[in-house]
GROMACS .gro file of C-alpha atoms in nm:
model
  284
    1UNK     CA    1   0.006  -0.017  -0.018
    2UNK     CA    2   0.267   0.234   0.080
    3UNK     CA    3   0.465   0.220  -0.202
    4UNK     CA    4   0.119   0.238  -0.455
    5UNK     CA    5   0.120   0.559  -0.289
    6UNK     CA    6   0.477   0.675  -0.312
    7UNK     CA    7   0.442   0.546  -0.710
    8UNK     CA    8   0.146   0.829  -0.692
    9UNK     CA    9   0.302   1.106  -0.473
   10UNK     CA   10   0.407   1.344  -0.828
   11UNK     CA   11   0.008   1.311  -0.940
   12UNK     CA   12  -0.119   1.370  -0.534
   13UNK     CA   13   0.115   1.685  -0.562
   14UNK     CA   14  -0.057   1.785  -0.835
   15UNK     CA   15  -0.459   1.753  -0.760
   16UNK     CA   16  -0.419   1.757  -0.359
   17UNK     CA   17  -0.426   2.102  -0.337
   18UNK     CA   18  -0.733   2.109  -0.490
   19UNK     CA   19  -0.918   1.833  -0.359
   20UNK     CA   20  -0.805   2.008   0.005
   21UNK     CA   21  -0.988   2.314  -0.150
   22UNK     CA   22  -1.290   2.070  -0.238
   23UNK     CA   23  -1.327   1.952   0.094
   24UNK     CA   24  -1.277   2.260   0.283
   25UNK     CA   25  -1.550   2.428   0.046
   26UNK     CA   26  -1.771   2.161   0.170
   27UNK     CA   27  -1.717   2.257   0.508
   28UNK     CA   28  -1.828   2.614   0.466
   29UNK     CA   29  -2.120   2.512   0.250
   30UNK     CA   30  -2.274   2.310   0.561
   31UNK     CA   31  -2.188   2.611   0.802
   32UNK     CA   32  -2.341   2.800   0.561
   33UNK     CA   33  -2.667   2.622   0.509
   34UNK     CA   34  -2.743   2.585   0.882
   35UNK     CA   35  -2.673   2.943   0.958
   36UNK     CA   36  -2.916   3.051   0.622
   37UNK     CA   37  -3.200   2.826   0.778
   38UNK     CA   38  -3.156   2.952   1.063
   39UNK     CA   39  -3.156   3.301   0.964
   40UNK     CA   40  -3.451   3.237   0.720
   41UNK     CA   41  -3.640   3.097   1.056
   42UNK     CA   42  -3.618   3.383   1.222
   43UNK     CA   43  -3.700   3.628   0.915
   44UNK     CA   44  -4.011   3.448   0.883
   45UNK     CA   45  -4.076   3.478   1.218
   46UNK     CA   46  -4.025   3.865   1.252
   47UNK     CA   47  -4.214   3.915   0.939
   48UNK     CA   48  -4.571   3.734   1.066
   49UNK     CA   49  -4.524   3.928   1.373
   50UNK     CA   50  -4.478   4.272   1.153
   51UNK     CA   51  -4.765   4.173   0.965
   52UNK     CA   52  -4.968   4.128   1.277
   53UNK     CA   53  -4.879   4.446   1.409
   54UNK     CA   54  -4.929   4.626   1.131
   55UNK     CA   55  -5.308   4.493   1.062
   56UNK     CA   56  -5.351   4.525   1.403
   57UNK     CA   57  -5.251   4.887   1.318
   58UNK     CA   58  -5.481   4.963   1.091
   59UNK     CA   59  -5.806   4.803   1.268
   60UNK     CA   60  -5.700   5.021   1.548
   61UNK     CA   61  -5.764   5.340   1.313
   62UNK     CA   62  -6.061   5.226   1.197
   63UNK     CA   63  -6.228   5.214   1.526
   64UNK     CA   64  -6.397   5.469   1.759
   65UNK     CA   65  -6.195   5.655   2.000
   66UNK     CA   66  -6.373   5.433   2.288
   67UNK     CA   67  -6.317   5.111   2.110
   68UNK     CA   68  -5.949   5.205   2.094
   69UNK     CA   69  -5.811   5.040   2.432
   70UNK     CA   70  -6.017   4.745   2.412
   71UNK     CA   71  -5.872   4.668   1.999
   72UNK     CA   72  -5.528   4.722   2.156
   73UNK     CA   73  -5.560   4.498   2.419
   74UNK     CA   74  -5.780   4.236   2.217
   75UNK     CA   75  -5.506   4.289   1.956
   76UNK     CA   76  -5.200   4.236   2.218
   77UNK     CA   77  -5.355   3.880   2.347
   78UNK     CA   78  -5.389   3.801   1.952
   79UNK     CA   79  -5.002   3.864   1.858
   80UNK     CA   80  -4.868   3.679   2.104
   81UNK     CA   81  -5.101   3.386   2.052
   82UNK     CA   82  -4.978   3.372   1.737
   83UNK     CA   83  -4.642   3.392   1.795
   84UNK     CA   84  -4.702   3.163   2.064
   85UNK     CA   85  -4.824   2.883   1.787
   86UNK     CA   86  -4.557   2.956   1.517
   87UNK     CA   87  -4.313   2.864   1.803
   88UNK     CA   88  -4.495   2.551   1.883
   89UNK     CA   89  -4.515   2.458   1.507
   90UNK     CA   90  -4.148   2.478   1.462
   91UNK     CA   91  -4.030   2.334   1.760
   92UNK     CA   92  -4.273   2.061   1.672
   93UNK     CA   93  -4.203   1.974   1.337
   94UNK     CA   94  -3.778   1.991   1.465
   95UNK     CA   95  -3.866   1.762   1.720
   96UNK     CA   96  -4.081   1.501   1.430
   97UNK     CA   97  -3.822   1.484   1.190
   98UNK     CA   98  -3.548   1.458   1.457
   99UNK     CA   99  -3.371   1.776   1.301
  100UNK     CA  100  -3.117   1.943   1.547
  101UNK     CA  101  -2.958   2.263   1.366
  102UNK     CA  102  -2.692   2.304   1.626
  103UNK     CA  103  -2.604   1.968   1.703
  104UNK     CA  104  -2.602   1.818   1.337
  105UNK     CA  105  -2.440   2.080   1.154
  106UNK     CA  106  -2.171   2.024   1.406
  107UNK     CA  107  -2.141   1.650   1.341
  108UNK     CA  108  -2.190   1.755   1.002
  109UNK     CA  109  -1.865   1.952   1.005
  110UNK     CA  110  -1.672   1.679   1.245
  111UNK     CA  111  -1.771   1.413   0.947
  112UNK     CA  112  -1.665   1.603   0.722
  113UNK     CA  113  -1.314   1.694   0.866
  114UNK     CA  114  -1.277   1.314   0.974
  115UNK     CA  115  -1.264   1.291   0.580
  116UNK     CA  116  -1.021   1.540   0.491
  117UNK     CA  117  -0.776   1.394   0.778
  118UNK     CA  118  -0.804   1.055   0.625
  119UNK     CA  119  -0.708   1.243   0.320
  120UNK     CA  120  -0.449   1.474   0.420
  121UNK     CA  121  -0.292   1.235   0.654
  122UNK     CA  122  -0.153   0.941   0.438
  123UNK     CA  123  -0.003   1.236   0.153
  124UNK     CA  124   0.126   1.474   0.404
  125UNK     CA  125   0.335   1.121   0.468
  126UNK     CA  126   0.426   1.102   0.139
  127UNK     CA  127   0.494   1.484   0.084
  128UNK     CA  128   0.737   1.470   0.417
  129UNK     CA  129   1.058   1.247   0.427
  130UNK     CA  130   1.118   1.016   0.700
  131UNK     CA  131   1.443   1.163   0.887
  132UNK     CA  132   1.641   1.120   1.164
  133UNK     CA  133   1.499   1.312   1.494
  134UNK     CA  134   1.613   1.371   1.843
  135UNK     CA  135   1.466   1.368   2.186
  136UNK     CA  136   1.692   1.504   2.440
  137UNK     CA  137   1.717   1.433   2.847
  138UNK     CA  138   1.877   1.150   2.974
  139UNK     CA  139   1.554   0.994   3.151
  140UNK     CA  140   1.528   0.683   2.898
  141UNK     CA  141   1.663   0.348   2.912
  142UNK     CA  142   1.685   0.138   2.605
  143UNK     CA  143   1.367   0.027   2.627
  144UNK     CA  144   1.199   0.314   2.733
  145UNK     CA  145   1.401   0.495   2.415
  146UNK     CA  146   1.172   0.211   2.177
  147UNK     CA  147   0.884   0.285   2.320
  148UNK     CA  148   0.899   0.687   2.271
  149UNK     CA  149   0.979   0.656   1.927
  150UNK     CA  150   0.723   0.396   1.856
  151UNK     CA  151   0.497   0.654   2.020
  152UNK     CA  152   0.546   0.879   1.740
  153UNK     CA  153   0.533   0.649   1.477
  154UNK     CA  154   0.910   0.608   1.436
  155UNK     CA  155   1.150   0.376   1.501
  156UNK     CA  156   1.487   0.404   1.696
  157UNK     CA  157   1.759   0.515   1.448
  158UNK     CA  158   2.054   0.300   1.278
  159UNK     CA  159   2.432   0.460   1.315
  160UNK     CA  160   2.396   0.473   0.909
  161UNK     CA  161   2.052   0.700   0.901
  162UNK     CA  162   2.231   0.943   1.202
  163UNK     CA  163   2.568   0.972   0.950
  164UNK     CA  164   2.349   1.043   0.675
  165UNK     CA  165   2.165   1.325   0.894
  166UNK     CA  166   2.515   1.388   0.996
  167UNK     CA  167   2.619   1.449   0.662
  168UNK     CA  168   2.274   1.690   0.662
  169UNK     CA  169   2.450   1.963   0.923
  170UNK     CA  170   2.231   1.694   1.226
  171UNK     CA  171   2.381   1.851   1.558
  172UNK     CA  172   2.316   1.814   1.897
  173UNK     CA  173   2.531   1.741   2.206
  174UNK     CA  174   2.329   1.515   2.370
  175UNK     CA  175   2.341   1.101   2.354
  176UNK     CA  176   2.063   0.933   2.216
  177UNK     CA  177   1.945   0.555   2.265
  178UNK     CA  178   1.990   0.436   1.869
  179UNK     CA  179   1.949   0.101   1.761
  180UNK     CA  180   2.137  -0.225   1.807
  181UNK     CA  181   2.186  -0.073   2.198
  182UNK     CA  182   2.389   0.221   2.059
  183UNK     CA  183   2.422   0.563   2.165
  184UNK     CA  184   2.465   0.815   1.950
  185UNK     CA  185   2.511   1.237   1.864
  186UNK     CA  186   2.654   1.422   1.623
  187UNK     CA  187   2.902   1.772   1.641
  188UNK     CA  188   2.917   1.959   1.329
  189UNK     CA  189   3.284   2.088   1.268
  190UNK     CA  190   3.268   2.400   1.287
  191UNK     CA  191   3.056   2.367   1.590
  192UNK     CA  192   3.345   2.195   1.741
  193UNK     CA  193   3.600   2.477   1.635
  194UNK     CA  194   3.363   2.757   1.835
  195UNK     CA  195   3.385   2.530   2.102
  196UNK     CA  196   3.779   2.538   2.098
  197UNK     CA  197   3.744   2.966   2.170
  198UNK     CA  198   3.548   2.884   2.486
  199UNK     CA  199   3.757   2.776   2.784
  200UNK     CA  200   3.634   2.514   2.999
  201UNK     CA  201   3.396   2.355   2.717
  202UNK     CA  202   3.659   2.242   2.455
  203UNK     CA  203   3.551   1.905   2.489
  204UNK     CA  204   3.202   1.948   2.574
  205UNK     CA  205   3.051   1.828   2.265
  206UNK     CA  206   3.241   1.503   2.192
  207UNK     CA  207   3.485   1.500   1.878
  208UNK     CA  208   3.329   1.651   1.488
  209UNK     CA  209   3.168   1.337   1.379
  210UNK     CA  210   2.978   1.056   1.485
  211UNK     CA  211   3.063   1.041   1.948
  212UNK     CA  212   2.886   0.728   2.106
  213UNK     CA  213   2.854   0.366   2.084
  214UNK     CA  214   2.818   0.035   2.227
  215UNK     CA  215   2.672   0.094   2.544
  216UNK     CA  216   2.688  -0.286   2.767
  217UNK     CA  217   2.428  -0.124   2.997
  218UNK     CA  218   2.066  -0.111   2.873
  219UNK     CA  219   1.946   0.076   3.164
  220UNK     CA  220   2.179   0.362   3.151
  221UNK     CA  221   1.986   0.694   3.126
  222UNK     CA  222   1.997   0.899   2.761
  223UNK     CA  223   1.739   1.077   2.507
  224UNK     CA  224   1.621   0.868   2.183
  225UNK     CA  225   1.739   0.894   1.827
  226UNK     CA  226   1.438   0.803   1.647
  227UNK     CA  227   1.396   0.758   1.234
  228UNK     CA  228   1.053   0.859   1.069
  229UNK     CA  229   0.802   1.163   0.992
  230UNK     CA  230   0.939   1.416   1.286
  231UNK     CA  231   0.632   1.600   1.462
  232UNK     CA  232   0.583   1.974   1.298
  233UNK     CA  233   0.721   2.254   1.522
  234UNK     CA  234   0.465   2.432   1.804
  235UNK     CA  235   0.573   2.775   1.951
  236UNK     CA  236   0.721   2.646   2.215
  237UNK     CA  237   0.999   2.456   2.010
  238UNK     CA  238   1.069   2.750   1.777
  239UNK     CA  239   1.119   2.963   2.153
  240UNK     CA  240   1.330   2.681   2.259
  241UNK     CA  241   1.553   2.710   1.954
  242UNK     CA  242   1.624   3.071   2.042
  243UNK     CA  243   1.710   3.010   2.278
  244UNK     CA  244   1.909   2.708   2.340
  245UNK     CA  245   2.281   2.762   2.409
  246UNK     CA  246   2.579   2.653   2.170
  247UNK     CA  247   2.705   2.435   2.464
  248UNK     CA  248   2.566   2.272   2.758
  249UNK     CA  249   2.644   2.445   3.057
  250UNK     CA  250   2.853   2.319   3.390
  251UNK     CA  251   2.732   2.336   3.746
  252UNK     CA  252   2.859   2.652   3.859
  253UNK     CA  253   2.717   2.840   3.499
  254UNK     CA  254   2.376   2.648   3.604
  255UNK     CA  255   2.373   2.812   4.020
  256UNK     CA  256   2.508   3.116   3.907
  257UNK     CA  257   2.176   3.131   3.647
  258UNK     CA  258   1.978   3.036   3.939
  259UNK     CA  259   2.090   3.326   4.181
  260UNK     CA  260   2.046   3.547   3.901
  261UNK     CA  261   1.636   3.467   3.837
  262UNK     CA  262   1.666   3.465   4.210
  263UNK     CA  263   1.774   3.840   4.238
  264UNK     CA  264   1.557   3.950   3.912
  265UNK     CA  265   1.235   3.856   4.142
  266UNK     CA  266   1.376   4.124   4.407
  267UNK     CA  267   1.467   4.358   4.228
  268UNK     CA  268   1.209   4.627   4.410
  269UNK     CA  269   1.309   4.545   4.741
  270UNK     CA  270   1.685   4.575   4.635
  271UNK     CA  271   1.800   4.966   4.725
  272UNK     CA  272   1.947   5.158   4.465
  273UNK     CA  273   2.169   5.426   4.550
  274UNK     CA  274   2.172   5.775   4.458
  275UNK     CA  275   2.440   5.945   4.185
  276UNK     CA  276   2.513   6.197   4.469
  277UNK     CA  277   2.325   6.410   4.673
  278UNK     CA  278   2.223   6.648   4.427
  279UNK     CA  279   2.143   6.377   4.117
  280UNK     CA  280   1.988   6.070   4.081
  281UNK     CA  281   2.208   5.935   3.762
  282UNK     CA  282   2.510   6.077   3.562
  283UNK     CA  283   2.485   6.369   3.401
  284UNK     CA  284   2.086   6.466   3.525
   0.00000   0.00000   0.00000
């Protein structure tokens, strides 16, 4: 089945956009149709209400002054009766034919959106390419890493797959369990050269190339290197990329950053002295 889909990938690329547009149009038509029925119903009831008011107004104009209050009173009760009757008839028809404008419309939309996902998901997998992606944090043993990758619809990446990713620029300074009870991480030479200029961090990310090898103890905690369809980036992922350091921080740096964060929350309680007895800041 997958081979058939891949064989037709070119034709899918050419037709998928129009197919998606047709499905999206169908969803919009359902929503518009439902809204139209609701508006039409309200319009009919309003028209009846206005017609009755105008008719009653004309009727009262032909009466004598002594009969005006009686006509208005009687006409008012008649209006309420007719409006109530119309509402009851509408409710009866909706009940008889089991029509729920809101629920049925939502179900129709959900049904079409489900069909849309059934169309788009396999096509997305064809248009995307499988790749190696890394799940950081040293929290998984070898079995857990397998399970995490499987949860993403992927599998543990092989050495060859990681090597291919390295050739395309892959770089993360974090061990990940890989196929065959191996643990690897790739380091690009450019990054390695930058680290040689930072005292104390020269060896943080190993050497240029693919670092790691076989790990005899499957219970050691690493991240995971998966091979499959990488999830789409989220806003949180984007923010993490922007704040991601070039190299792992030392324990001393982590402690210092913790102190900085602590004092940032205390700034309003810290006294700052004036520049001198006459001015707050220099030159002021």
